[in-house]
Amino acid sequence: MTTIAVAKGDGIGPEIMQAVLNIFNAARVPLQYEFVDMGKWVFDKGYSNGMTPDAQKTIEELGILFKGPMETPKGKGVKSINVTARKTWNTYANKRVFQTLHGVDTVFSKAGIAIDITVVRENIEDTYGGIEHMLTHDVALSRRFITKPGSMQVIKYAFEMARKKGTTRITCGHKANIMKLTDGLFLETFYEVAKEYPDLKADDIIVDDLCMKLVTRPDSFDVVVLTNLQGDIVSDLCAGLVGGLGFAPSANIGDHIAIFEAVHGTAPDIAGRNIANPTALLLSGFAMLRHLGFMESSAIIENALLYTLEQGVRTGDFGDRSKPALNTTEFSDAIISNFGKQPVNHPRPLLTDKEITPTVFKLEENPMMENRENTEETIVGVDMFIESNEQPTEVAEKCLKHTLNLFKLVTISNRGTQIWPKGSMFTNLVNTYACRFESIGDASVTQTDIIELYKRLSADFKICSTELLNMWDGKKAYSLAQGQ
Ligand code: NAI
C-alpha cells in the first residue's frame, strides 16, 4: 500500500474527489489516503497560507498530494493556495495532457481531427511570483523573473517526458521577439537542452502564432513547453480544443513532491448539487497512478472511462443533450460498472505495474540552483525610475544637475519608449520616468557611486525603483528603450 495526501478542496471539490476515490476503491488501487486540511475554510480559520502546519508536514513526508480545486479568498494580502502549494514545493513542471475523447464532441472530433497535445508549463516563475508594487498612484509594476536554472528544470523535464512518451516533436512557445532577455533566456535554454536530445525534433514558435495554429492545425503539435503565464493561457486554449475544462487534467511535478489536480476551479455555481463532472480529476488521478507505477489499475479504469464516454454517458456539462445527464455519483457508478470493458477507440494497453523507487524527502537545507558562469562583470550605470508629471526636458534638466562627473544621462523613457534626448510629442506620458545613467566611457562604477547619485537625485524626485546596468564580458545585460 502507498499512502498519499488528499485534500478534498472547496466548492465541487469534495463531490468530485469522493467520486474519484470511490472509483479507485472499487478498482482496489493499492492506495491509502491521509486527508489534509487545505482550502478556503483553512484560510478562514486564520492560517494565512491556506493549510495547517500538520497538512504541510504530511504532504512533505508523503510526497504526493491529490487535491480538489480550492478557492482563494478575495481581497488583498491573500495569495492563491494553489500557486503557493506549487511554489513552496517547487513543482516546477505543470504537465497537462489534452486528448480527443470519443463521446466528447468538439468541432475537431466531428471533423475527424484527433488531438493529442501535452503542454508543459513552467510553474514557479514569471509574473506568478506576484511581486508587484504601485510605483505611483497611476503606475503598477510587476516583476517577471525568468531564471536559467528554473527554465532548465522544466525544459529538461519536458524533453525527458517527450522521449518517454515516444513523441517526435517538441516545440517551445515564447515571445522572445519582444521580451528579448526573459523569453530570450527561456528560448536559449530550450535549444541548449535540445542538443542533448538529437532524436527529438525541437522547434520554436511565437506564442501568438502558436495560438492561431493550435486552433487551425491542432493535430500538428505534440509536446509544447512554455513559460508560466503563456503556458496558463495556451493550456486553457487546448482544454477548449478537446471539450472544455471538464476534461483537462494537470500534474505538478517536482523532484520531491508532486501535486495532481484538475485544471478547473471550484465551480461555485454548481457546488453542493452533485452534478459536477469528475472526469478532469479522474484523468489527473491516472497521471498520479502512472507516476506511482500503478500502470495496470490506471489502464483498467481509463478503459472503463473511455468505454463509458463512448456509450454517450454524460454529466450535464457535455455530450449529446438529447440523452439524459447523470449526476456525479451516477456517472462514477457507471464507470465502475464498466470495469473490464474495452473502448473501441484507443484502448489503453494493460501494462504491468512499475517498481518506483521512493524519493528521499528529507532535505537538510534549501537547494541552491546557481548556474554561475565565469564572466567578467562590471556595473556601468543605473536606471532610476522616478515619479514626475513634468515634461521630459524639465526632468532631464534636473537629472543633468546630479551626474557627479561620473555618469552621463543617456536616455529618458516613459513606459519603455524613449522621450529624451529624442522622442515624439505624440507619445503619451505617465508619471513614472526611467532615467538611464551610464558611466562615462563605459568605466565601471561602484554601488556606492550609485547610492551617491540616488541621494542627490532624491533632492528633486521621489525614486520609485532602481535597476543596475551590468556588463558581462563586454555585453550589455539590459535592454534598450524603444527608439534608443
Ligand atoms: P471554474 O473552473 O470553477 O468554473 C468555470 C465554469 O466551468 C463554471 O461555469 C463551472 O460551473 C464550470 N465547471 C468547472 N468545473 C466543472 C466540472 N468539473 N463540471 C462541470 N462544470 C464545471 O472557474 P472560476 O469560476 O473562474 O473559479 C472559481 C473558483 O475556483 C475561484 O475561487 C478560483 O480561484 C478557483 N480556482 C481554483 C483552481 C484550483 O484549485 N486549481 C483553478 C482555477 C480556479
XYZ file of C-alpha atoms and ligand atoms in Angstrom:
528
model
C 0.000 0.000 0.000
C 1.174 3.507 -0.834
C -0.078 6.410 1.260
C -0.852 9.722 -0.409
C -2.127 13.026 0.956
C -5.599 14.009 -0.210
C -7.143 17.477 0.076
C -10.785 17.478 -0.930
C -10.878 21.167 -1.798
C -13.719 23.680 -1.848
C -16.921 24.028 -3.878
C -17.378 20.950 -6.055
C -14.039 19.589 -4.735
C -15.435 17.202 -2.093
C -18.060 15.837 -4.530
C -15.691 15.065 -7.379
C -12.962 13.807 -5.015
C -15.440 11.371 -3.418
C -16.468 10.158 -6.877
C -12.849 9.541 -7.913
C -11.871 7.826 -4.652
C -14.965 5.593 -4.967
C -13.697 4.565 -8.412
C -10.157 3.928 -7.079
C -11.520 1.905 -4.164
C -13.782 -0.143 -6.415
C -10.753 -0.906 -8.627
C -8.793 -1.923 -5.499
C -5.994 0.517 -6.259
C -3.408 -0.131 -3.516
C -3.573 3.377 -2.104
C -4.222 4.685 1.384
C -5.375 8.242 1.894
C -4.322 10.712 4.536
C -6.772 13.609 4.383
C -5.192 17.020 4.957
C -6.683 20.405 5.839
C -6.246 22.866 2.982
C -8.521 25.366 1.309
C -10.726 28.334 1.927
C -12.062 27.104 5.228
C -8.482 26.794 6.494
C -7.794 30.410 5.438
C -10.989 31.377 7.263
C -9.649 29.724 10.422
C -6.705 32.124 10.294
C -3.988 30.092 8.519
C -2.674 32.701 6.087
C -1.255 30.205 3.573
C -4.459 28.138 3.431
C -3.058 24.989 5.017
C -2.443 23.803 8.557
C 1.130 23.044 9.696
C 0.056 19.378 10.011
C -1.098 19.373 6.385
C 2.257 20.775 5.259
C 4.164 18.188 7.329
C 2.090 15.281 5.983
C 2.477 16.374 2.356
C 6.234 16.851 2.762
C 6.535 13.377 4.298
C 4.356 11.584 1.739
C 5.496 13.467 -1.354
C 2.196 13.114 -3.242
C -0.804 15.419 -2.968
C -4.047 14.634 -4.760
C -6.140 17.757 -4.495
C -9.544 19.113 -5.358
C -9.910 22.704 -6.547
C -9.533 25.385 -3.882
C -10.904 28.854 -3.542
C -8.646 31.739 -2.671
C -10.499 34.276 -0.504
C -10.883 37.545 -2.379
C -9.130 40.619 -1.027
C -5.654 41.932 -0.644
C -2.873 40.167 1.168
C -4.016 36.592 0.492
C -2.140 34.590 -2.103
C -3.680 31.708 -4.047
C -3.202 28.463 -2.153
C -2.846 26.624 -5.458
C 0.034 28.826 -6.544
C 1.551 28.766 -3.022
C 1.493 24.961 -2.973
C 3.160 24.697 -6.399
C 5.830 27.229 -5.465
C 6.545 26.115 -1.895
C 7.245 22.562 -3.004
C 8.995 23.524 -6.226
C 6.719 21.570 -8.513
C 8.407 23.263 -11.422
C 6.665 21.493 -14.287
C 2.966 21.630 -14.895
C 2.014 18.898 -17.343
C -1.397 18.960 -18.974
C -2.436 16.334 -21.490
C -5.210 17.160 -23.936
C -6.552 14.237 -25.938
C -9.606 13.701 -28.079
C -12.063 11.622 -26.074
C -14.679 9.738 -28.051
C -18.109 10.704 -26.769
C -16.975 14.251 -26.064
C -17.943 16.042 -29.229
C -15.934 19.007 -30.434
C -15.622 20.668 -33.843
C -12.383 18.743 -34.315
C -13.716 15.331 -33.324
C -16.636 15.881 -35.722
C -14.127 16.722 -38.473
C -12.145 13.555 -37.692
C -9.111 15.501 -36.413
C -7.530 13.657 -33.476
C -5.779 15.825 -30.891
C -3.021 14.669 -28.555
C -1.153 17.667 -27.180
C 0.870 17.801 -23.995
C 1.508 21.278 -22.628
C 4.378 21.617 -20.176
C 4.150 24.940 -18.393
C 6.834 26.375 -16.138
C 5.123 26.512 -12.780
C 7.092 28.695 -10.370
C 8.440 31.820 -12.024
C 7.276 34.547 -14.372
C 4.612 37.001 -13.199
C 3.313 34.275 -10.856
C 5.919 35.443 -8.387
C 3.224 38.032 -7.721
C 5.965 40.563 -6.958
C 4.058 43.753 -7.596
C 4.380 47.335 -6.466
C 2.461 50.526 -7.088
C 5.209 52.945 -8.161
C 2.818 55.880 -8.154
C -0.958 56.033 -7.844
C -1.101 55.624 -11.632
C 1.604 53.046 -12.231
C 1.759 49.402 -11.155
C 4.878 47.322 -11.696
C 5.080 43.538 -11.841
C 8.469 41.868 -11.742
C 8.791 38.954 -14.085
C 11.533 36.564 -13.084
C 12.712 34.061 -15.676
C 15.779 32.218 -14.444
C 18.241 29.945 -16.156
C 18.115 27.133 -13.527
C 14.303 27.364 -13.358
C 13.977 27.211 -17.138
C 16.494 24.374 -17.270
C 14.493 22.252 -14.794
C 11.214 22.490 -16.652
C 12.686 22.191 -20.135
C 14.709 19.089 -19.194
C 11.544 17.582 -17.732
C 9.677 18.329 -20.982
C 12.361 16.673 -23.139
C 12.568 13.605 -20.870
C 8.798 13.285 -20.869
C 8.609 13.714 -24.659
C 11.200 10.982 -25.140
C 9.397 8.585 -22.770
C 6.092 9.325 -24.489
C 7.698 8.438 -27.816
C 6.920 11.774 -29.431
C 8.949 13.162 -32.282
C 8.333 16.893 -31.992
C 8.819 19.296 -29.094
C 8.023 22.970 -29.515
C 8.947 25.969 -27.397
C 6.286 28.698 -27.323
C 7.624 32.163 -26.442
C 7.618 35.888 -27.090
C 11.376 36.345 -27.386
C 10.932 38.816 -30.250
C 9.628 41.335 -27.685
C 10.987 40.114 -24.335
C 14.491 39.510 -25.551
C 16.119 38.893 -22.187
C 13.412 36.981 -20.289
C 11.792 34.915 -23.020
C 15.137 35.015 -24.820
C 16.730 33.193 -21.864
C 13.971 30.575 -21.863
C 14.338 30.000 -25.611
C 18.136 29.860 -25.442
C 17.901 27.281 -22.642
C 15.443 25.261 -24.736
C 17.931 24.924 -27.595
C 20.781 24.239 -25.170
C 18.835 21.289 -23.727
C 17.705 20.214 -27.219
C 21.332 19.380 -28.107
C 21.158 16.506 -25.600
C 18.103 15.048 -27.382
C 19.055 14.734 -31.064
C 16.304 12.112 -31.526
C 13.614 14.761 -30.936
C 12.744 17.459 -33.453
C 12.949 20.686 -31.456
C 11.465 23.876 -32.830
C 10.024 27.124 -31.562
C 7.106 29.375 -32.318
C 5.992 32.820 -31.181
C 3.111 32.359 -28.790
C 0.505 34.337 -30.750
C 1.266 32.331 -33.875
C 1.095 29.190 -31.721
C -2.449 30.095 -30.607
C -3.555 30.646 -34.171
C -2.018 27.368 -35.355
C -3.434 25.447 -32.378
C -6.953 26.334 -33.424
C -6.362 25.725 -37.128
C -3.987 22.705 -37.033
C -4.105 21.252 -33.502
C -3.053 17.840 -34.774
C 0.312 19.221 -35.886
C 1.510 19.761 -32.284
C 2.842 17.202 -29.895
C 4.658 18.498 -26.788
C 4.711 22.262 -26.216
C 6.777 23.887 -23.457
C 6.164 27.451 -22.312
C 6.794 29.966 -19.549
C 4.201 30.218 -16.780
C 1.655 32.824 -17.908
C 1.793 31.959 -21.594
C 1.518 28.281 -20.622
C -1.507 29.029 -18.464
C -3.337 30.698 -21.338
C -2.285 28.214 -24.008
C -3.261 25.243 -21.849
C -6.786 26.585 -21.327
C -6.988 27.108 -25.074
C -6.024 23.459 -25.521
C -8.666 22.425 -22.957
C -11.215 24.125 -25.202
C -9.977 22.101 -28.192
C -10.846 18.790 -26.518
C -14.154 19.692 -24.885
C -13.529 22.155 -22.089
C -12.269 22.313 -18.541
C -14.177 19.181 -17.526
C -11.561 17.165 -19.457
C -8.347 18.943 -18.514
C -6.063 17.133 -16.052
C -2.949 18.596 -14.509
C 0.160 17.209 -12.846
C 2.548 19.498 -10.975
C 5.867 17.704 -10.927
C 8.884 18.473 -8.776
C 11.941 16.499 -7.735
C 10.461 15.633 -4.333
C 6.777 16.437 -4.288
C 4.117 16.089 -6.983
C 0.601 17.529 -6.936
C -2.205 16.138 -9.078
C -5.340 18.198 -9.647
C -7.909 19.179 -12.273
C -7.329 22.389 -14.199
C -10.791 23.746 -13.400
C -11.775 25.656 -10.273
C -14.342 25.155 -7.542
C -17.354 25.860 -9.822
C -19.283 27.722 -7.096
C -22.297 27.986 -9.424
C -22.929 24.232 -9.248
C -21.304 23.328 -5.904
C -23.247 21.114 -3.482
C -25.628 19.797 -6.156
C -23.783 16.582 -7.041
C -23.871 17.426 -10.759
C -20.205 18.262 -11.433
C -18.161 16.294 -13.940
C -15.415 14.329 -12.135
C -13.557 13.402 -15.367
C -10.778 16.009 -15.154
C -9.908 14.967 -11.598
C -10.094 11.310 -12.626
C -7.733 11.956 -15.576
C -5.362 13.701 -13.120
C -5.704 10.592 -10.947
C -4.485 8.427 -13.873
C -1.405 10.614 -14.198
C -0.846 10.107 -10.458
C -1.302 6.328 -10.649
C 1.191 6.100 -13.515
C 3.601 8.372 -11.601
C 3.376 5.879 -8.722
C 3.864 2.917 -11.050
C 0.270 1.589 -10.858
C 0.047 1.103 -14.612
C -2.480 -1.727 -14.591
C -5.073 -0.088 -12.312
C -4.721 3.113 -14.295
C -5.361 1.335 -17.611
C -8.362 -0.646 -16.294
C -10.086 2.481 -15.002
C -9.119 4.538 -18.047
C -10.576 1.935 -20.412
C -13.777 1.919 -18.325
C -13.951 5.715 -18.546
C -13.349 5.712 -22.329
C -15.963 2.978 -22.789
C -18.456 4.930 -20.641
C -17.906 8.095 -22.681
C -18.265 6.161 -25.950
C -21.672 4.942 -24.745
C -22.802 8.568 -24.594
C -22.985 8.516 -20.795
C -22.603 12.108 -19.633
C -22.866 14.677 -16.897
C -24.792 17.861 -17.694
C -21.810 19.901 -18.905
C -21.018 17.930 -22.089
C -22.180 15.391 -24.641
C -25.367 14.775 -26.553
C -28.050 16.964 -24.962
C -30.798 14.642 -26.211
C -29.526 11.990 -23.776
C -30.278 12.342 -20.046
C -27.485 13.743 -17.869
C -26.294 11.681 -14.889
C -25.285 13.219 -11.610
C -21.729 12.917 -10.266
C -22.378 9.740 -8.274
C -24.304 8.039 -11.070
C -21.549 8.918 -13.541
C -18.824 7.429 -11.328
C -21.006 4.339 -10.693
C -21.374 3.938 -14.468
C -17.585 3.908 -14.816
C -17.274 1.325 -12.029
C -19.873 -0.870 -13.715
C -17.763 -0.790 -16.887
C -14.531 -2.121 -15.357
C -13.147 -4.775 -17.699
C -14.821 -3.299 -20.811
C -12.698 -2.206 -23.748
C -13.393 1.025 -25.630
C -13.489 0.821 -29.438
C -11.194 3.819 -29.820
C -7.676 3.865 -28.408
C -7.970 1.217 -25.671
C -5.121 1.574 -23.189
C -2.749 -1.406 -23.025
C -2.754 -3.242 -19.696
C 0.872 -2.614 -18.766
C 2.285 -4.308 -15.698
C 2.963 -2.188 -12.646
C 6.340 -0.493 -12.402
C 8.553 -0.606 -9.367
C 9.123 3.045 -8.456
C 11.889 3.850 -6.010
C 10.510 6.314 -3.483
C 12.294 9.649 -3.436
C 14.133 10.668 -0.280
C 12.116 13.563 1.080
C 14.333 14.773 3.895
C 16.278 17.846 2.874
C 18.820 19.401 5.216
C 18.803 22.778 3.532
C 17.076 24.635 0.713
C 18.616 23.613 -2.618
C 20.529 26.458 -4.271
C 20.330 26.131 -8.046
C 23.035 28.573 -9.032
C 24.228 28.373 -12.587
C 27.013 30.917 -12.485
C 29.188 31.337 -15.497
C 32.695 32.695 -15.294
C 32.198 36.081 -16.822
C 33.818 39.425 -16.301
C 31.152 41.515 -14.599
C 31.069 45.289 -14.278
C 28.406 47.776 -13.253
C 28.272 50.550 -15.837
C 25.273 52.522 -14.690
C 21.789 52.526 -13.301
C 18.176 53.024 -14.351
C 16.421 55.321 -11.901
C 12.637 55.134 -12.052
C 11.388 58.467 -10.776
C 7.975 59.950 -10.164
C 7.290 63.164 -12.060
C 4.460 64.735 -14.016
C 6.758 67.313 -15.619
C 7.752 67.404 -19.272
C 10.788 65.297 -20.333
C 13.064 68.321 -20.860
C 12.404 69.513 -17.299
C 13.104 66.033 -15.940
C 16.320 65.907 -17.974
C 17.468 69.310 -16.724
C 17.092 68.224 -13.119
C 18.819 64.893 -13.747
C 21.739 66.568 -15.505
C 22.472 68.600 -12.349
C 23.347 65.446 -10.478
C 25.601 63.410 -12.725
C 28.650 63.893 -10.446
C 31.208 63.832 -13.309
C 30.860 60.075 -13.058
C 27.703 59.458 -15.023
C 26.152 60.668 -18.224
C 22.392 60.829 -18.700
C 21.880 58.599 -21.716
C 18.173 58.352 -22.203
C 14.850 59.009 -20.515
C 11.956 56.739 -21.356
C 8.338 56.530 -20.377
C 6.612 53.141 -20.429
C 9.650 51.809 -22.296
C 9.610 54.401 -25.099
C 12.449 56.911 -25.363
C 11.269 60.516 -24.983
C 14.639 62.235 -24.343
C 17.066 63.227 -25.895
C 14.854 62.435 -28.882
C 11.242 61.415 -28.970
C 7.866 62.399 -30.278
C 5.215 64.790 -28.970
C 2.697 62.076 -29.836
C 3.983 59.759 -27.105
C 1.563 59.832 -24.175
C 3.221 60.022 -20.799
C 2.506 58.634 -17.339
C 4.076 59.952 -14.156
C 6.958 57.467 -13.974
C 10.110 58.061 -15.997
C 13.070 55.720 -16.377
C 16.241 57.797 -16.395
C 19.284 55.891 -17.569
C 22.649 56.980 -16.179
C 25.699 55.311 -17.661
C 29.292 55.731 -16.541
C 31.454 57.988 -18.659
C 33.428 55.968 -21.199
C 31.861 52.699 -20.038
C 34.114 52.721 -16.956
C 32.895 50.627 -14.089
C 31.132 52.305 -11.204
C 30.506 51.048 -7.709
C 27.281 50.638 -5.798
C 28.493 53.439 -3.525
C 28.690 55.782 -6.568
C 25.122 54.829 -7.349
C 23.992 55.480 -3.784
C 25.533 58.932 -4.033
C 23.637 59.560 -7.282
C 20.484 58.269 -5.602
C 20.924 60.670 -2.696
C 21.414 63.661 -4.977
C 18.511 62.821 -7.283
C 16.226 62.308 -4.310
C 16.502 66.048 -3.615
C 14.466 66.604 -6.793
C 12.462 63.405 -7.247
C 10.874 60.513 -5.467
C 12.788 57.494 -6.753
C 10.356 54.590 -7.092
C 12.734 51.851 -8.171
C 16.287 51.289 -9.422
C 17.992 48.697 -11.597
C 21.727 48.255 -12.025
C 23.126 48.225 -15.550
C 25.529 45.296 -15.740
C 28.018 44.371 -18.449
C 29.081 40.748 -18.741
C 32.121 40.057 -20.885
C 31.543 43.381 -22.603
C 27.896 42.596 -23.396
C 25.004 44.667 -22.082
C 22.885 42.696 -19.599
C 19.926 45.053 -20.031
C 17.531 46.062 -22.743
C 17.455 49.324 -24.681
C 14.437 51.618 -24.584
C 12.205 51.627 -27.677
C 13.761 54.184 -30.009
C 17.107 54.328 -28.162
P -14.275 27.325 -12.546
O -13.379 26.400 -13.303
O -14.557 26.972 -11.146
O -15.667 27.449 -13.313
C -15.794 27.912 -14.660
C -17.074 27.312 -15.270
O -16.850 25.914 -15.571
C -18.276 27.362 -14.347
O -19.440 27.584 -15.106
C -18.322 25.961 -13.744
O -19.628 25.534 -13.385
C -17.773 25.091 -14.886
N -17.080 23.918 -14.369
C -15.828 23.891 -13.825
N -15.517 22.651 -13.452
C -16.567 21.876 -13.758
C -16.835 20.489 -13.608
N -15.949 19.645 -13.066
N -18.027 20.025 -14.010
C -18.918 20.839 -14.574
N -18.727 22.160 -14.758
C -17.565 22.670 -14.348
O -13.615 28.782 -12.656
P -13.923 30.113 -11.856
O -15.385 30.301 -11.705
O -13.136 31.146 -12.561
O -13.266 29.933 -10.435
C -13.981 29.574 -9.253
C -13.010 29.446 -8.092
O -12.094 28.387 -8.317
C -12.161 30.699 -7.816
O -12.119 30.906 -6.426
C -10.790 30.320 -8.321
O -9.770 30.986 -7.612
C -10.766 28.835 -8.037
N -9.843 28.106 -8.926
C -9.120 27.104 -8.350
C -8.281 26.330 -9.122
C -7.513 25.233 -8.474
O -7.783 24.883 -7.346
N -6.539 24.638 -9.142
C -8.108 26.577 -10.568
C -8.971 27.615 -11.082
C -9.800 28.356 -10.261
